[in-house]
Amino acid sequence: MPNKQAAKKAWRQTKKHLIHNNKLRTGVQVNLRAARKAVVAGGKEAVIQVKKAITVLDKAAQKGILKKNTVARLKSRLMKQANKISK
């Protein structure tokens, strides 16, 4: 347990940030999973889900939740799957 007032405040902030970041990370995972399922199923829904997943990934990278190279890799793999199915 922290003893100083500033350390206590930092600890409280860390807990808040952890909860917030985990919610965003979970949202990214949910959108990626939905996009992958839609791509396998095919159809117009796949395009919508892929665009939504890419938007969520970009926002996560912008806020520092995920690293930019991780986001680039995930987007690349998702688009590769989408392009393969659409051909």
PDB file of N, CA and C in Angstrom:
ATOM      1  N   MET A   1       0.843  -1.192   0.000  1.00  0.00           N
ATOM      2  CA  MET A   1       0.000   0.000   0.000  1.00  0.00           C
ATOM      3  C   MET A   1       0.883   1.249   0.000  1.00  0.00           C
ATOM      4  N   PRO A   2       0.489   2.239  -0.782  1.00  0.00           N
ATOM      5  CA  PRO A   2       1.251   3.493  -0.787  1.00  0.00           C
ATOM      6  C   PRO A   2       1.028   4.276   0.505  1.00  0.00           C
ATOM      7  N   ASN A   3       2.044   4.972   0.923  1.00  0.00           N
ATOM      8  CA  ASN A   3       1.963   5.745   2.164  1.00  0.00           C
ATOM      9  C   ASN A   3       1.701   7.219   1.902  1.00  0.00           C
ATOM     10  N   LYS A   4       2.333   7.763   0.899  1.00  0.00           N
ATOM     11  CA  LYS A   4       2.213   9.198   0.629  1.00  0.00           C
ATOM     12  C   LYS A   4       0.931   9.497  -0.136  1.00  0.00           C
ATOM     13  N   GLN A   5       0.455  10.733   0.021  1.00  0.00           N
ATOM     14  CA  GLN A   5      -0.791  11.153  -0.606  1.00  0.00           C
ATOM     15  C   GLN A   5      -0.694  11.068  -2.133  1.00  0.00           C
ATOM     16  N   ALA A   6       0.424  11.522  -2.692  1.00  0.00           N
ATOM     17  CA  ALA A   6       0.602  11.496  -4.151  1.00  0.00           C
ATOM     18  C   ALA A   6       0.622  10.065  -4.673  1.00  0.00           C
ATOM     19  N   ALA A   7       1.220   9.159  -3.927  1.00  0.00           N
ATOM     20  CA  ALA A   7       1.276   7.761  -4.335  1.00  0.00           C
ATOM     21  C   ALA A   7      -0.116   7.129  -4.290  1.00  0.00           C
ATOM     22  N   LYS A   8      -0.915   7.524  -3.304  1.00  0.00           N
ATOM     23  CA  LYS A   8      -2.287   7.015  -3.211  1.00  0.00           C
ATOM     24  C   LYS A   8      -3.107   7.479  -4.413  1.00  0.00           C
ATOM     25  N   LYS A   9      -2.944   8.753  -4.765  1.00  0.00           N
ATOM     26  CA  LYS A   9      -3.679   9.299  -5.905  1.00  0.00           C
ATOM     27  C   LYS A   9      -3.242   8.604  -7.191  1.00  0.00           C
ATOM     28  N   ALA A  10      -1.951   8.386  -7.353  1.00  0.00           N
ATOM     29  CA  ALA A  10      -1.440   7.704  -8.547  1.00  0.00           C
ATOM     30  C   ALA A  10      -2.001   6.290  -8.630  1.00  0.00           C
ATOM     31  N   TRP A  11      -2.116   5.637  -7.496  1.00  0.00           N
ATOM     32  CA  TRP A  11      -2.655   4.285  -7.459  1.00  0.00           C
ATOM     33  C   TRP A  11      -4.123   4.266  -7.894  1.00  0.00           C
ATOM     34  N   ARG A  12      -4.892   5.254  -7.378  1.00  0.00           N
ATOM     35  CA  ARG A  12      -6.307   5.365  -7.777  1.00  0.00           C
ATOM     36  C   ARG A  12      -6.424   5.605  -9.279  1.00  0.00           C
ATOM     37  N   GLN A  13      -5.608   6.493  -9.801  1.00  0.00           N
ATOM     38  CA  GLN A  13      -5.639   6.808 -11.232  1.00  0.00           C
ATOM     39  C   GLN A  13      -5.272   5.582 -12.067  1.00  0.00           C
ATOM     40  N   THR A  14      -4.291   4.841 -11.602  1.00  0.00           N
ATOM     41  CA  THR A  14      -3.859   3.643 -12.323  1.00  0.00           C
ATOM     42  C   THR A  14      -4.993   2.635 -12.418  1.00  0.00           C
ATOM     43  N   LYS A  15      -5.718   2.452 -11.324  1.00  0.00           N
ATOM     44  CA  LYS A  15      -6.847   1.515 -11.335  1.00  0.00           C
ATOM     45  C   LYS A  15      -7.915   1.964 -12.321  1.00  0.00           C
ATOM     46  N   LYS A  16      -8.210   3.278 -12.330  1.00  0.00           N
ATOM     47  CA  LYS A  16      -9.211   3.814 -13.261  1.00  0.00           C
ATOM     48  C   LYS A  16      -8.777   3.619 -14.707  1.00  0.00           C
ATOM     49  N   HIS A  17      -7.520   3.943 -14.981  1.00  0.00           N
ATOM     50  CA  HIS A  17      -7.007   3.818 -16.346  1.00  0.00           C
ATOM     51  C   HIS A  17      -6.993   2.364 -16.802  1.00  0.00           C
ATOM     52  N   LEU A  18      -6.669   1.460 -15.889  1.00  0.00           N
ATOM     53  CA  LEU A  18      -6.641   0.043 -16.208  1.00  0.00           C
ATOM     54  C   LEU A  18      -8.022  -0.448 -16.624  1.00  0.00           C
ATOM     55  N   ILE A  19      -9.040  -0.053 -15.894  1.00  0.00           N
ATOM     56  CA  ILE A  19     -10.415  -0.446 -16.222  1.00  0.00           C
ATOM     57  C   ILE A  19     -10.812   0.109 -17.584  1.00  0.00           C
ATOM     58  N   HIS A  20     -10.516   1.375 -17.817  1.00  0.00           N
ATOM     59  CA  HIS A  20     -10.861   2.024 -19.082  1.00  0.00           C
ATOM     60  C   HIS A  20     -10.148   1.369 -20.259  1.00  0.00           C
ATOM     61  N   ASN A  21      -8.849   1.132 -20.100  1.00  0.00           N
ATOM     62  CA  ASN A  21      -8.067   0.534 -21.179  1.00  0.00           C
ATOM     63  C   ASN A  21      -8.510  -0.893 -21.477  1.00  0.00           C
ATOM     64  N   ASN A  22      -8.865  -1.642 -20.442  1.00  0.00           N
ATOM     65  CA  ASN A  22      -9.335  -3.011 -20.651  1.00  0.00           C
ATOM     66  C   ASN A  22     -10.662  -3.038 -21.397  1.00  0.00           C
ATOM     67  N   LYS A  23     -11.538  -2.071 -21.135  1.00  0.00           N
ATOM     68  CA  LYS A  23     -12.800  -1.987 -21.876  1.00  0.00           C
ATOM     69  C   LYS A  23     -12.533  -1.737 -23.351  1.00  0.00           C
ATOM     70  N   LEU A  24     -11.614  -0.818 -23.641  1.00  0.00           N
ATOM     71  CA  LEU A  24     -11.288  -0.519 -25.029  1.00  0.00           C
ATOM     72  C   LEU A  24     -10.643  -1.723 -25.709  1.00  0.00           C
ATOM     73  N   ARG A  25      -9.737  -2.406 -25.001  1.00  0.00           N
ATOM     74  CA  ARG A  25      -9.060  -3.579 -25.563  1.00  0.00           C
ATOM     75  C   ARG A  25     -10.071  -4.687 -25.849  1.00  0.00           C
ATOM     76  N   THR A  26     -11.045  -4.857 -24.965  1.00  0.00           N
ATOM     77  CA  THR A  26     -12.093  -5.861 -25.165  1.00  0.00           C
ATOM     78  C   THR A  26     -12.946  -5.498 -26.377  1.00  0.00           C
ATOM     79  N   GLY A  27     -13.237  -4.208 -26.531  1.00  0.00           N
ATOM     80  CA  GLY A  27     -13.996  -3.760 -27.700  1.00  0.00           C
ATOM     81  C   GLY A  27     -13.277  -4.048 -28.995  1.00  0.00           C
ATOM     82  N   VAL A  28     -11.978  -3.888 -28.985  1.00  0.00           N
ATOM     83  CA  VAL A  28     -11.169  -4.197 -30.175  1.00  0.00           C
ATOM     84  C   VAL A  28     -11.281  -5.679 -30.491  1.00  0.00           C
ATOM     85  N   GLN A  29     -11.141  -6.518 -29.477  1.00  0.00           N
ATOM     86  CA  GLN A  29     -11.202  -7.961 -29.686  1.00  0.00           C
ATOM     87  C   GLN A  29     -12.567  -8.397 -30.211  1.00  0.00           C
ATOM     88  N   VAL A  30     -13.628  -7.809 -29.667  1.00  0.00           N
ATOM     89  CA  VAL A  30     -14.986  -8.158 -30.092  1.00  0.00           C
ATOM     90  C   VAL A  30     -15.191  -7.777 -31.561  1.00  0.00           C
ATOM     91  N   ASN A  31     -14.745  -6.584 -31.936  1.00  0.00           N
ATOM     92  CA  ASN A  31     -14.904  -6.140 -33.317  1.00  0.00           C
ATOM     93  C   ASN A  31     -14.066  -6.965 -34.278  1.00  0.00           C
ATOM     94  N   LEU A  32     -12.860  -7.325 -33.880  1.00  0.00           N
ATOM     95  CA  LEU A  32     -12.024  -8.172 -34.732  1.00  0.00           C
ATOM     96  C   LEU A  32     -12.663  -9.539 -34.940  1.00  0.00           C
ATOM     97  N   ARG A  33     -13.175 -10.105 -33.868  1.00  0.00           N
ATOM     98  CA  ARG A  33     -13.811 -11.420 -33.965  1.00  0.00           C
ATOM     99  C   ARG A  33     -15.022 -11.369 -34.895  1.00  0.00           C
ATOM    100  N   ALA A  34     -15.824 -10.316 -34.761  1.00  0.00           N
ATOM    101  CA  ALA A  34     -17.004 -10.170 -35.610  1.00  0.00           C
ATOM    102  C   ALA A  34     -16.606  -9.993 -37.069  1.00  0.00           C
ATOM    103  N   ALA A  35     -15.546  -9.228 -37.307  1.00  0.00           N
ATOM    104  CA  ALA A  35     -15.093  -8.994 -38.678  1.00  0.00           C
ATOM    105  C   ALA A  35     -14.574 -10.285 -39.298  1.00  0.00           C
ATOM    106  N   ARG A  36     -13.828 -11.061 -38.531  1.00  0.00           N
ATOM    107  CA  ARG A  36     -13.304 -12.324 -39.062  1.00  0.00           C
ATOM    108  C   ARG A  36     -14.427 -13.293 -39.394  1.00  0.00           C
ATOM    109  N   LYS A  37     -15.445 -13.355 -38.524  1.00  0.00           N
ATOM    110  CA  LYS A  37     -16.590 -14.227 -38.793  1.00  0.00           C
ATOM    111  C   LYS A  37     -17.324 -13.775 -40.044  1.00  0.00           C
ATOM    112  N   ALA A  38     -17.497 -12.465 -40.189  1.00  0.00           N
ATOM    113  CA  ALA A  38     -18.208 -11.921 -41.349  1.00  0.00           C
ATOM    114  C   ALA A  38     -17.431 -12.189 -42.631  1.00  0.00           C
ATOM    115  N   VAL A  39     -16.115 -12.102 -42.569  1.00  0.00           N
ATOM    116  CA  VAL A  39     -15.290 -12.355 -43.751  1.00  0.00           C
ATOM    117  C   VAL A  39     -15.419 -13.808 -44.179  1.00  0.00           C
ATOM    118  N   VAL A  40     -15.417 -14.715 -43.225  1.00  0.00           N
ATOM    119  CA  VAL A  40     -15.563 -16.133 -43.551  1.00  0.00           C
ATOM    120  C   VAL A  40     -16.939 -16.393 -44.154  1.00  0.00           C
ATOM    121  N   ALA A  41     -17.961 -15.733 -43.612  1.00  0.00           N
ATOM    122  CA  ALA A  41     -19.319 -15.908 -44.126  1.00  0.00           C
ATOM    123  C   ALA A  41     -19.488 -15.233 -45.480  1.00  0.00           C
ATOM    124  N   GLY A  42     -18.769 -14.140 -45.707  1.00  0.00           N
ATOM    125  CA  GLY A  42     -18.860 -13.415 -46.975  1.00  0.00           C
ATOM    126  C   GLY A  42     -20.059 -12.483 -46.991  1.00  0.00           C
ATOM    127  N   GLY A  43     -20.272 -11.828 -48.113  1.00  0.00           N
ATOM    128  CA  GLY A  43     -21.417 -10.948 -48.278  1.00  0.00           C
ATOM    129  C   GLY A  43     -21.103  -9.496 -47.965  1.00  0.00           C
ATOM    130  N   LYS A  44     -22.145  -8.668 -48.003  1.00  0.00           N
ATOM    131  CA  LYS A  44     -21.978  -7.232 -47.776  1.00  0.00           C
ATOM    132  C   LYS A  44     -21.672  -6.912 -46.313  1.00  0.00           C
ATOM    133  N   GLU A  45     -22.142  -7.758 -45.436  1.00  0.00           N
ATOM    134  CA  GLU A  45     -21.905  -7.545 -43.998  1.00  0.00           C
ATOM    135  C   GLU A  45     -20.405  -7.565 -43.688  1.00  0.00           C
ATOM    136  N   ALA A  46     -19.653  -8.340 -44.451  1.00  0.00           N
ATOM    137  CA  ALA A  46     -18.211  -8.442 -44.224  1.00  0.00           C
ATOM    138  C   ALA A  46     -17.530  -7.098 -44.412  1.00  0.00           C
ATOM    139  N   VAL A  47     -17.904  -6.382 -45.450  1.00  0.00           N
ATOM    140  CA  VAL A  47     -17.289  -5.079 -45.732  1.00  0.00           C
ATOM    141  C   VAL A  47     -17.562  -4.103 -44.597  1.00  0.00           C
ATOM    142  N   ILE A  48     -18.777  -4.090 -44.103  1.00  0.00           N
ATOM    143  CA  ILE A  48     -19.166  -3.192 -43.019  1.00  0.00           C
ATOM    144  C   ILE A  48     -18.387  -3.538 -41.745  1.00  0.00           C
ATOM    145  N   GLN A  49     -18.312  -4.829 -41.429  1.00  0.00           N
ATOM    146  CA  GLN A  49     -17.621  -5.258 -40.212  1.00  0.00           C
ATOM    147  C   GLN A  49     -16.124  -4.971 -40.285  1.00  0.00           C
ATOM    148  N   VAL A  50     -15.541  -5.154 -41.460  1.00  0.00           N
ATOM    149  CA  VAL A  50     -14.108  -4.896 -41.619  1.00  0.00           C
ATOM    150  C   VAL A  50     -13.819  -3.409 -41.429  1.00  0.00           C
ATOM    151  N   LYS A  51     -14.632  -2.555 -42.025  1.00  0.00           N
ATOM    152  CA  LYS A  51     -14.447  -1.110 -41.871  1.00  0.00           C
ATOM    153  C   LYS A  51     -14.577  -0.697 -40.407  1.00  0.00           C
ATOM    154  N   LYS A  52     -15.554  -1.278 -39.726  1.00  0.00           N
ATOM    155  CA  LYS A  52     -15.769  -0.960 -38.313  1.00  0.00           C
ATOM    156  C   LYS A  52     -14.574  -1.410 -37.471  1.00  0.00           C
ATOM    157  N   ALA A  53     -14.065  -2.605 -37.756  1.00  0.00           N
ATOM    158  CA  ALA A  53     -12.917  -3.126 -37.014  1.00  0.00           C
ATOM    159  C   ALA A  53     -11.682  -2.262 -37.244  1.00  0.00           C
ATOM    160  N   ILE A  54     -11.479  -1.829 -38.470  1.00  0.00           N
ATOM    161  CA  ILE A  54     -10.325  -0.983 -38.776  1.00  0.00           C
ATOM    162  C   ILE A  54     -10.425   0.350 -38.054  1.00  0.00           C
ATOM    163  N   THR A  55     -11.617   0.913 -38.000  1.00  0.00           N
ATOM    164  CA  THR A  55     -11.826   2.168 -37.281  1.00  0.00           C
ATOM    165  C   THR A  55     -11.499   2.012 -35.801  1.00  0.00           C
ATOM    166  N   VAL A  56     -11.986   0.936 -35.195  1.00  0.00           N
ATOM    167  CA  VAL A  56     -11.744   0.693 -33.775  1.00  0.00           C
ATOM    168  C   VAL A  56     -10.248   0.474 -33.519  1.00  0.00           C
ATOM    169  N   LEU A  57      -9.593  -0.251 -34.413  1.00  0.00           N
ATOM    170  CA  LEU A  57      -8.155  -0.480 -34.270  1.00  0.00           C
ATOM    171  C   LEU A  57      -7.376   0.828 -34.348  1.00  0.00           C
ATOM    172  N   ASP A  58      -7.736   1.672 -35.309  1.00  0.00           N
ATOM    173  CA  ASP A  58      -7.047   2.956 -35.454  1.00  0.00           C
ATOM    174  C   ASP A  58      -7.215   3.829 -34.213  1.00  0.00           C
ATOM    175  N   LYS A  59      -8.417   3.830 -33.650  1.00  0.00           N
ATOM    176  CA  LYS A  59      -8.663   4.623 -32.447  1.00  0.00           C
ATOM    177  C   LYS A  59      -7.852   4.088 -31.267  1.00  0.00           C
ATOM    178  N   ALA A  60      -7.749   2.764 -31.178  1.00  0.00           N
ATOM    179  CA  ALA A  60      -6.970   2.160 -30.097  1.00  0.00           C
ATOM    180  C   ALA A  60      -5.490   2.531 -30.229  1.00  0.00           C
ATOM    181  N   ALA A  61      -4.988   2.574 -31.454  1.00  0.00           N
ATOM    182  CA  ALA A  61      -3.589   2.955 -31.672  1.00  0.00           C
ATOM    183  C   ALA A  61      -3.380   4.427 -31.352  1.00  0.00           C
ATOM    184  N   GLN A  62      -4.350   5.233 -31.723  1.00  0.00           N
ATOM    185  CA  GLN A  62      -4.246   6.674 -31.487  1.00  0.00           C
ATOM    186  C   GLN A  62      -4.232   6.987 -29.992  1.00  0.00           C
ATOM    187  N   LYS A  63      -5.010   6.226 -29.210  1.00  0.00           N
ATOM    188  CA  LYS A  63      -5.085   6.464 -27.771  1.00  0.00           C
ATOM    189  C   LYS A  63      -3.983   5.758 -27.002  1.00  0.00           C
ATOM    190  N   GLY A  64      -3.170   4.968 -27.712  1.00  0.00           N
ATOM    191  CA  GLY A  64      -2.061   4.300 -27.053  1.00  0.00           C
ATOM    192  C   GLY A  64      -2.445   2.998 -26.368  1.00  0.00           C
ATOM    193  N   ILE A  65      -3.611   2.465 -26.672  1.00  0.00           N
ATOM    194  CA  ILE A  65      -4.050   1.205 -26.079  1.00  0.00           C
ATOM    195  C   ILE A  65      -3.271   0.046 -26.712  1.00  0.00           C
ATOM    196  N   LEU A  66      -3.090   0.118 -28.024  1.00  0.00           N
ATOM    197  CA  LEU A  66      -2.298  -0.865 -28.751  1.00  0.00           C
ATOM    198  C   LEU A  66      -1.183  -0.139 -29.488  1.00  0.00           C
ATOM    199  N   LYS A  67      -0.079  -0.847 -29.708  1.00  0.00           N
ATOM    200  CA  LYS A  67       1.022  -0.253 -30.458  1.00  0.00           C
ATOM    201  C   LYS A  67       0.650  -0.134 -31.919  1.00  0.00           C
ATOM    202  N   LYS A  68       1.223   0.867 -32.597  1.00  0.00           N
ATOM    203  CA  LYS A  68       0.834   1.115 -33.986  1.00  0.00           C
ATOM    204  C   LYS A  68       1.236  -0.027 -34.910  1.00  0.00           C
ATOM    205  N   ASN A  69       2.358  -0.686 -34.639  1.00  0.00           N
ATOM    206  CA  ASN A  69       2.759  -1.809 -35.492  1.00  0.00           C
ATOM    207  C   ASN A  69       1.849  -3.014 -35.294  1.00  0.00           C
ATOM    208  N   THR A  70       1.363  -3.202 -34.089  1.00  0.00           N
ATOM    209  CA  THR A  70       0.414  -4.283 -33.812  1.00  0.00           C
ATOM    210  C   THR A  70      -0.867  -4.043 -34.584  1.00  0.00           C
ATOM    211  N   VAL A  71      -1.331  -2.809 -34.562  1.00  0.00           N
ATOM    212  CA  VAL A  71      -2.556  -2.451 -35.283  1.00  0.00           C
ATOM    213  C   VAL A  71      -2.348  -2.638 -36.778  1.00  0.00           C
ATOM    214  N   ALA A  72      -1.204  -2.220 -37.285  1.00  0.00           N
ATOM    215  CA  ALA A  72      -0.921  -2.371 -38.713  1.00  0.00           C
ATOM    216  C   ALA A  72      -0.921  -3.843 -39.108  1.00  0.00           C
ATOM    217  N   ARG A  73      -0.346  -4.692 -38.263  1.00  0.00           N
ATOM    218  CA  ARG A  73      -0.303  -6.124 -38.554  1.00  0.00           C
ATOM    219  C   ARG A  73      -1.711  -6.728 -38.567  1.00  0.00           C
ATOM    220  N   LEU A  74      -2.521  -6.367 -37.578  1.00  0.00           N
ATOM    221  CA  LEU A  74      -3.883  -6.891 -37.500  1.00  0.00           C
ATOM    222  C   LEU A  74      -4.724  -6.445 -38.692  1.00  0.00           C
ATOM    223  N   LYS A  75      -4.579  -5.166 -39.052  1.00  0.00           N
ATOM    224  CA  LYS A  75      -5.322  -4.644 -40.199  1.00  0.00           C
ATOM    225  C   LYS A  75      -4.891  -5.331 -41.485  1.00  0.00           C
ATOM    226  N   SER A  76      -3.609  -5.546 -41.631  1.00  0.00           N
ATOM    227  CA  SER A  76      -3.085  -6.188 -42.832  1.00  0.00           C
ATOM    228  C   SER A  76      -3.630  -7.605 -42.975  1.00  0.00           C
ATOM    229  N   ARG A  77      -3.604  -8.350 -41.893  1.00  0.00           N
ATOM    230  CA  ARG A  77      -4.105  -9.726 -41.940  1.00  0.00           C
ATOM    231  C   ARG A  77      -5.600  -9.776 -42.208  1.00  0.00           C
ATOM    232  N   LEU A  78      -6.325  -8.846 -41.626  1.00  0.00           N
ATOM    233  CA  LEU A  78      -7.771  -8.792 -41.837  1.00  0.00           C
ATOM    234  C   LEU A  78      -8.092  -8.470 -43.295  1.00  0.00           C
ATOM    235  N   MET A  79      -7.384  -7.498 -43.849  1.00  0.00           N
ATOM    236  CA  MET A  79      -7.620  -7.125 -45.249  1.00  0.00           C
ATOM    237  C   MET A  79      -7.202  -8.240 -46.205  1.00  0.00           C
ATOM    238  N   LYS A  80      -6.145  -8.955 -45.846  1.00  0.00           N
ATOM    239  CA  LYS A  80      -5.691 -10.074 -46.666  1.00  0.00           C
ATOM    240  C   LYS A  80      -6.779 -11.142 -46.745  1.00  0.00           C
ATOM    241  N   GLN A  81      -7.416 -11.435 -45.599  1.00  0.00           N
ATOM    242  CA  GLN A  81      -8.512 -12.403 -45.569  1.00  0.00           C
ATOM    243  C   GLN A  81      -9.690 -11.911 -46.381  1.00  0.00           C
ATOM    244  N   ALA A  82     -10.022 -10.624 -46.197  1.00  0.00           N
ATOM    245  CA  ALA A  82     -11.175 -10.051 -46.901  1.00  0.00           C
ATOM    246  C   ALA A  82     -10.962 -10.063 -48.405  1.00  0.00           C
ATOM    247  N   ASN A  83      -9.761  -9.745 -48.850  1.00  0.00           N
ATOM    248  CA  ASN A  83      -9.475  -9.728 -50.277  1.00  0.00           C
ATOM    249  C   ASN A  83      -9.472 -11.120 -50.867  1.00  0.00           C
ATOM    250  N   LYS A  84      -9.007 -12.087 -50.101  1.00  0.00           N
ATOM    251  CA  LYS A  84      -8.970 -13.476 -50.572  1.00  0.00           C
ATOM    252  C   LYS A  84     -10.388 -14.007 -50.801  1.00  0.00           C
ATOM    253  N   ILE A  85     -11.290 -13.670 -49.890  1.00  0.00           N
ATOM    254  CA  ILE A  85     -12.670 -14.149 -49.981  1.00  0.00           C
ATOM    255  C   ILE A  85     -13.415 -13.437 -51.120  1.00  0.00           C
ATOM    256  N   SER A  86     -13.121 -12.155 -51.323  1.00  0.00           N
ATOM    257  CA  SER A  86     -13.870 -11.386 -52.320  1.00  0.00           C
ATOM    258  C   SER A  86     -13.511 -11.765 -53.758  1.00  0.00           C
ATOM    259  N   LYS A  87     -12.357 -12.427 -53.953  1.00  0.00           N
ATOM    260  CA  LYS A  87     -11.953 -12.816 -55.319  1.00  0.00           C
ATOM    261  C   LYS A  87     -12.716 -14.007 -55.810  1.00  0.00           C
TER     262      LYS A  87
END
